[in-house]
Coordinates of C-alpha atoms in Angstrom, one line a residue:
M1 CA 3.4 -8.6 6.6
L2 CA 6.7 -9.1 5.0
N3 CA 6.8 -12.0 2.5
D4 CA 9.1 -14.9 3.3
L5 CA 12.1 -13.7 1.4
R6 CA 12.0 -10.2 3.0
E7 CA 11.7 -11.9 6.4
E8 CA 14.8 -13.9 5.7
V9 CA 16.6 -10.7 4.7
R10 CA 15.4 -9.0 7.9
E11 CA 16.6 -11.9 10.0
Q12 CA 20.0 -11.9 8.3
Y13 CA 20.6 -8.2 9.1
N14 CA 19.3 -8.6 12.6
K15 CA 21.8 -11.3 13.2
Y16 CA 24.6 -9.7 11.1
P17 CA 24.0 -6.0 11.0
Y18 CA 25.9 -4.3 8.3
P19 CA 28.4 -2.6 8.0
H20 CA 30.3 -3.6 11.2
F21 CA 32.5 -0.6 12.1
S22 CA 34.1 0.5 15.4
W23 CA 32.2 3.0 17.4
F24 CA 35.2 5.3 17.0
A25 CA 35.1 5.1 13.1
K26 CA 34.8 8.6 11.6
V27 CA 33.4 9.8 8.4
D28 CA 35.9 10.1 5.6
P29 CA 35.4 13.6 4.2
V30 CA 36.2 12.6 0.6
A31 CA 34.0 9.5 0.7
A32 CA 31.2 11.5 2.3
C33 CA 31.5 14.2 -0.3
H34 CA 30.9 11.7 -3.1
S35 CA 27.4 11.0 -1.7
S36 CA 26.4 14.6 -0.8
F37 CA 23.4 16.5 -2.1
E38 CA 25.8 19.2 -3.4
V39 CA 27.7 16.7 -5.6
G40 CA 24.4 15.3 -6.9
S41 CA 23.2 18.7 -7.8
A42 CA 26.4 19.4 -9.7
L43 CA 26.2 16.1 -11.6
T44 CA 22.5 16.1 -12.4
R45 CA 21.5 19.7 -12.5
Q46 CA 24.8 21.4 -13.5
S47 CA 24.4 23.7 -10.6
F48 CA 26.0 23.8 -7.1
E49 CA 23.0 23.9 -4.8
S50 CA 22.8 23.7 -1.0
H51 CA 21.1 20.8 0.8
E52 CA 19.4 23.2 3.2
G53 CA 15.7 22.5 3.5
K54 CA 15.8 19.6 1.0
K55 CA 14.0 16.3 1.5
I56 CA 16.6 13.5 1.7
A57 CA 16.1 9.8 2.2
L58 CA 18.5 6.9 2.9
L59 CA 16.8 3.7 1.7
G60 CA 18.5 0.7 3.2
C61 CA 20.6 2.9 5.5
G62 CA 22.4 0.2 7.5
T63 CA 24.4 0.9 10.7
F64 CA 26.7 3.8 9.5
E65 CA 25.1 5.8 6.7
P66 CA 22.7 7.9 8.9
Y67 CA 25.7 9.2 10.8
A68 CA 27.8 9.7 7.7
L69 CA 25.2 11.5 5.6
G70 CA 23.5 13.2 8.6
S71 CA 26.8 14.9 9.5
I72 CA 27.3 16.4 6.1
H73 CA 23.6 17.4 5.6
S74 CA 23.2 19.2 8.9
K75 CA 20.8 21.9 7.5
T76 CA 17.9 19.5 6.8
R77 CA 16.3 16.4 8.2
I78 CA 16.9 12.9 6.7
D79 CA 14.6 9.9 6.6
A80 CA 16.7 6.7 7.3
V81 CA 14.9 3.5 6.4
D82 CA 16.0 -0.1 7.1
I83 CA 14.4 -3.5 7.3
S84 CA 16.5 -4.5 10.4
D85 CA 15.7 -3.6 13.9
T86 CA 19.3 -4.3 15.0
S87 CA 20.8 -2.1 12.2
L88 CA 18.5 0.8 13.1
K89 CA 19.3 0.4 16.8
L90 CA 23.0 0.6 16.1
A91 CA 22.6 3.5 13.7
K92 CA 20.6 5.5 16.3
R93 CA 23.3 4.8 18.9
R94 CA 26.1 5.9 16.5
C95 CA 24.2 9.2 15.7
L96 CA 23.7 9.8 19.4
F97 CA 27.4 9.1 20.1
R98 CA 28.4 11.5 17.3
N99 CA 25.8 14.1 18.2
V100 CA 24.0 13.8 14.9
K101 CA 20.4 14.9 15.6
N102 CA 18.8 15.5 12.2
V103 CA 17.9 11.9 11.3
D104 CA 14.4 10.3 11.6
F105 CA 14.5 6.5 11.6
H106 CA 11.9 4.2 10.0
R107 CA 11.9 0.4 10.5
Q108 CA 10.3 -0.7 7.2
D109 CA 11.3 -2.6 4.1
F110 CA 12.2 -0.8 0.9
V111 CA 9.1 -1.8 -1.0
N112 CA 6.5 -1.0 1.6
F113 CA 8.1 2.3 2.6
C114 CA 8.1 3.6 -1.0
K115 CA 4.5 2.4 -1.5
S116 CA 3.1 3.9 1.7
H117 CA 5.2 7.0 2.3
E118 CA 3.7 10.1 0.7
N119 CA 6.9 12.2 0.8
R120 CA 8.7 12.8 -2.5
Y121 CA 12.4 13.4 -2.1
D122 CA 14.9 15.8 -3.6
F123 CA 17.7 13.3 -3.0
I124 CA 17.7 9.5 -2.3
N125 CA 20.8 7.5 -1.5
C126 CA 20.2 3.9 -2.1
F127 CA 23.5 2.2 -1.8
G128 CA 23.7 -1.6 -2.1
V129 CA 19.9 -2.2 -1.6
I130 CA 18.1 -2.8 -4.9
H131 CA 20.2 -5.9 -5.8
H132 CA 18.9 -7.5 -2.6
L133 CA 15.3 -7.2 -3.6
S134 CA 13.3 -10.2 -5.0
D135 CA 11.9 -8.0 -7.8
T136 CA 14.6 -5.5 -8.9
K137 CA 12.4 -4.1 -11.6
E138 CA 9.8 -3.1 -9.0
G139 CA 12.7 -1.7 -6.9
F140 CA 13.8 0.8 -9.6
N141 CA 10.2 1.7 -10.4
L142 CA 9.5 2.5 -6.7
L143 CA 12.7 4.5 -6.3
S144 CA 11.6 6.6 -9.3
R145 CA 8.2 7.0 -7.6
A146 CA 9.8 8.2 -4.4
L147 CA 11.6 11.1 -6.2
N148 CA 10.0 14.4 -6.9
E149 CA 10.1 15.6 -10.5
N150 CA 13.4 17.5 -10.0
G151 CA 14.9 15.0 -7.6
F152 CA 17.9 12.7 -8.1
A153 CA 19.3 9.5 -6.6
R154 CA 22.6 7.8 -6.0
I155 CA 22.3 4.1 -6.6
M156 CA 24.8 1.2 -6.1
V157 CA 24.2 -2.3 -7.4
Y158 CA 26.4 -5.3 -8.1
S159 CA 27.9 -5.8 -11.6
K160 CA 27.9 -9.3 -13.1
T161 CA 31.6 -9.1 -14.0
Q162 CA 32.5 -8.2 -10.4
R163 CA 30.3 -10.9 -8.8
R164 CA 30.9 -13.8 -11.3
K165 CA 33.4 -15.7 -9.1
T166 CA 31.7 -14.6 -5.9
Q167 CA 28.4 -16.2 -7.1
L168 CA 30.2 -19.5 -7.7
I169 CA 31.2 -19.4 -4.0
Q170 CA 27.6 -18.6 -3.1
E171 CA 26.4 -21.6 -5.1
T172 CA 28.9 -23.8 -3.3
A173 CA 27.7 -22.5 0.0
K174 CA 24.1 -23.4 -0.9
I175 CA 25.1 -26.9 -1.9
L176 CA 26.8 -27.3 1.4
G177 CA 23.8 -26.0 3.3
L178 CA 25.5 -22.8 4.5
S179 CA 23.3 -19.8 5.1
P180 CA 23.1 -16.8 7.5
A181 CA 21.0 -19.1 9.7
T182 CA 23.7 -21.8 9.8
R183 CA 25.7 -21.9 13.0
W184 CA 29.3 -20.6 12.4
A185 CA 28.5 -20.0 8.7
P186 CA 31.0 -17.1 8.3
S187 CA 33.8 -19.2 9.8
K188 CA 33.0 -22.2 7.7
I189 CA 32.9 -20.3 4.4
K190 CA 36.2 -18.6 5.2
Y191 CA 37.7 -22.0 6.1
L192 CA 36.6 -23.4 2.7
L193 CA 38.4 -20.5 1.0
R194 CA 41.5 -20.9 3.1
I195 CA 42.0 -24.6 2.2
L196 CA 41.8 -24.0 -1.5
P197 CA 45.1 -24.2 -3.4
P198 CA 46.9 -20.9 -3.5
A199 CA 46.4 -20.4 -7.2
H200 CA 42.7 -21.5 -7.2
P201 CA 40.7 -18.8 -9.1
L202 CA 38.0 -18.6 -6.4
K203 CA 40.6 -18.0 -3.7
L204 CA 42.3 -15.4 -5.9
S205 CA 39.0 -13.6 -6.4
Q206 CA 38.7 -13.0 -2.7
L207 CA 42.2 -11.8 -1.8
L208 CA 41.1 -8.2 -2.0
N209 CA 37.7 -8.7 -0.5
T210 CA 38.0 -6.5 2.7
E211 CA 34.5 -7.7 3.7
L212 CA 35.9 -11.0 4.9
S213 CA 37.6 -9.2 7.8
T214 CA 34.3 -9.4 9.8
N215 CA 31.6 -12.0 10.1
N216 CA 29.0 -9.4 9.2
G217 CA 30.8 -8.5 6.0
T218 CA 31.4 -12.2 5.1
V219 CA 27.7 -12.9 5.3
D220 CA 26.7 -9.8 3.3
S221 CA 29.3 -10.6 0.6
L222 CA 29.2 -14.4 0.3
L223 CA 26.1 -15.7 2.1
H224 CA 23.4 -13.2 1.3
V225 CA 19.9 -14.8 1.0
C226 CA 18.9 -12.7 -2.0
E227 CA 21.2 -11.1 -4.6
T228 CA 21.0 -10.1 -8.3
A229 CA 23.9 -8.7 -10.3
F230 CA 23.5 -6.6 -13.5
G231 CA 25.2 -6.2 -16.8
I232 CA 25.6 -2.6 -17.8
E233 CA 23.1 -2.7 -20.6
E234 CA 20.6 -4.6 -18.4
L235 CA 21.0 -1.9 -15.7
R236 CA 20.5 0.9 -18.2
S237 CA 17.4 -0.8 -19.6
L238 CA 15.8 -1.1 -16.1
L239 CA 16.6 2.5 -15.3
N240 CA 15.0 3.6 -18.6
E241 CA 11.9 1.6 -17.9
A242 CA 11.6 3.3 -14.5
G243 CA 11.9 6.7 -16.2
L244 CA 15.3 7.4 -14.7
Y245 CA 18.2 8.9 -16.7
V246 CA 21.8 8.2 -16.0
H247 CA 23.8 11.4 -15.4
Q248 CA 27.0 10.0 -14.1
W249 CA 28.8 6.7 -13.4
D250 CA 31.3 6.2 -10.6
F251 CA 33.4 3.1 -10.3
S252 CA 35.0 1.7 -7.2
Q253 CA 38.2 3.3 -5.8
N254 CA 39.1 -0.1 -4.4
L255 CA 40.4 -1.1 -7.9
L256 CA 43.4 1.0 -7.3
K257 CA 44.7 -1.5 -4.8
L258 CA 45.4 -3.9 -7.7
L259 CA 48.2 -1.6 -8.8
T260 CA 50.4 -2.2 -5.8
D261 CA 51.9 -5.5 -7.0
A262 CA 51.9 -4.7 -10.7
R263 CA 54.1 -1.6 -10.6
G264 CA 57.2 -2.0 -12.8
C265 CA 55.6 -4.7 -14.9
N266 CA 55.1 -4.3 -18.6
I267 CA 51.7 -3.9 -20.2
I268 CA 51.2 -7.5 -20.9
E269 CA 52.2 -8.6 -17.4
Q270 CA 49.8 -6.0 -15.9
L271 CA 47.1 -7.4 -18.1
Y272 CA 47.5 -11.0 -17.0
F273 CA 47.9 -9.8 -13.3
L274 CA 44.6 -8.0 -13.4
E275 CA 42.8 -10.8 -15.3
C276 CA 43.6 -13.3 -12.6
F277 CA 41.6 -11.2 -10.1
D278 CA 38.7 -10.6 -12.5
Q279 CA 37.6 -7.6 -10.4
W280 CA 36.8 -5.0 -13.1
P281 CA 34.6 -2.9 -13.2
G282 CA 33.5 -3.2 -9.5
P283 CA 30.0 -2.4 -8.5
Y284 CA 28.0 0.1 -10.5
T285 CA 27.3 3.4 -8.8
V286 CA 25.2 5.8 -10.8
W287 CA 23.6 9.2 -10.3
V288 CA 20.2 9.3 -11.9
S289 CA 17.2 11.6 -12.1
K290 CA 13.8 11.8 -13.9
N291 CA 15.1 14.6 -16.1
P292 CA 17.4 13.7 -19.1
P293 CA 20.9 15.2 -19.1
K294 CA 21.1 18.6 -20.8
Q295 CA 23.6 17.0 -23.2
E296 CA 23.8 13.5 -24.6
G297 CA 24.9 10.6 -22.4
P298 CA 28.5 9.9 -21.5
Q299 CA 30.7 9.5 -24.5
F300 CA 34.1 9.2 -22.7
Y301 CA 35.0 7.8 -19.4
R302 CA 37.5 9.5 -17.1
T303 CA 38.6 9.5 -13.4
N304 CA 36.7 11.3 -10.7
P305 CA 34.6 13.7 -12.8
H306 CA 32.8 15.2 -9.8
L307 CA 36.1 16.2 -8.1
F308 CA 36.6 19.0 -10.7
G309 CA 35.0 22.3 -11.2
H310 CA 33.0 23.5 -8.2
L311 CA 34.3 20.8 -5.9
K312 CA 38.0 21.0 -6.8
Q313 CA 38.5 23.7 -4.1
K314 CA 36.8 21.6 -1.4
L315 CA 38.9 18.5 -1.6
P316 CA 42.5 17.6 -1.0
S317 CA 44.6 17.7 -4.1
T318 CA 45.8 14.1 -3.4
V319 CA 42.4 12.7 -4.5
L320 CA 42.5 14.4 -7.9
R321 CA 43.4 12.0 -10.7
S322 CA 44.6 12.7 -14.3
T323 CA 42.0 12.3 -17.0
L324 CA 41.9 9.2 -19.1
R325 CA 39.5 9.1 -22.1
L326 CA 37.9 5.8 -23.0
T327 CA 35.2 5.4 -25.6
L328 CA 32.0 3.4 -25.0
D329 CA 33.2 1.0 -27.7
E330 CA 36.4 0.3 -25.8
L331 CA 34.4 -0.1 -22.6
S332 CA 32.2 -2.7 -24.3
V333 CA 35.4 -4.7 -25.0
L334 CA 36.2 -4.8 -21.3
Q335 CA 32.5 -5.5 -20.4
T336 CA 32.7 -8.6 -22.6
G337 CA 36.1 -9.6 -21.2
F338 CA 39.3 -10.6 -22.9
N339 CA 38.7 -14.1 -24.4
H340 CA 41.9 -14.1 -26.5
P341 CA 45.5 -13.0 -26.0
I342 CA 46.0 -9.4 -27.1
S343 CA 49.0 -8.3 -29.0
A344 CA 51.1 -5.6 -27.3
T345 CA 50.9 -3.6 -30.6
E346 CA 47.1 -3.7 -30.8
P347 CA 45.8 -0.1 -30.9
G348 CA 44.1 1.0 -27.7
L349 CA 45.6 -1.6 -25.5
K350 CA 47.2 0.9 -23.1
N351 CA 43.8 2.6 -22.6
L352 CA 42.0 -0.7 -22.1
I353 CA 44.4 -1.6 -19.3
A354 CA 44.4 1.8 -17.8
S355 CA 40.6 1.8 -17.8
R356 CA 40.7 -0.8 -15.1
F357 CA 41.7 1.8 -12.7
L358 CA 38.9 4.3 -13.5
L359 CA 37.0 5.9 -10.6
G360 CA 34.3 7.6 -12.6
V361 CA 32.6 8.3 -15.8
S362 CA 32.0 11.6 -17.5
K363 CA 30.8 13.2 -20.8

């Protein structure tokens, strides 16, 4: 039996399956490449291996991921796991519609699947799932258990910096009695945001939230029944306790949208423009394995590290970004946040601002 909280999560995704995409939505080749076995092997094993015959699992697969990853891993079978009957039904239909036949579906929650399933996987994609578990520490431990000794995983969880203002909205919703079970809850929470003054920080924090374009996304983003966000050190500690080593970090490409209205501004103007949105660094997406990196952990951050080397020939040149080096000390300044005005002459300011637009992390 599912415990009460897991049952609430199941009911939420049955009512609001996520993500909500058109049946005609296609896989973006660049986005799909980011989550492929081949990329994972390059990042965690320093070798470009094929997915053929590998054991792959999608834990918390949702409605779209089985089609997306199934289509780019056609030479093996994939286990797609989700707690929601509705989400799995939609995922199956999408795979059928797109003629993707190499996915096996399992209606089970994350915890029980990892505890009961004997398979150990070469690659696990767990995108936006662990932060919705009641016990996130157990989630990381079970993920580690589900990997074979040479396996690796791609994990996405929320960052505290990213979710700070969103969590204030969530607390307001709880005070007002709004939940996924409330009638017209998505419309009501969007109405509350709409009537806020134009310069209200909570309203500003949601201007770039594309999830609000659908009820399903609104519920997942603002009304979820269970959510935990992590600081970067907290995340690293939990991964270490689970016996997982970080091989690569990959920050959200959505941050680039912030540049549109800041072009032509000087450095200080860009700084204040970005601060009003409080969006950096986005969710944390990490590639991990049970084996430590062959070299020491990341010392410098740069854009799209996995689009270079072996993969450079496989992707359009338009997705390649110039390298920007940022030390971990500089990153920690951004992690803490800017509490005081910074002089335009202060060393490293240009790098600190530019780092807001990073897509990835590398050694």
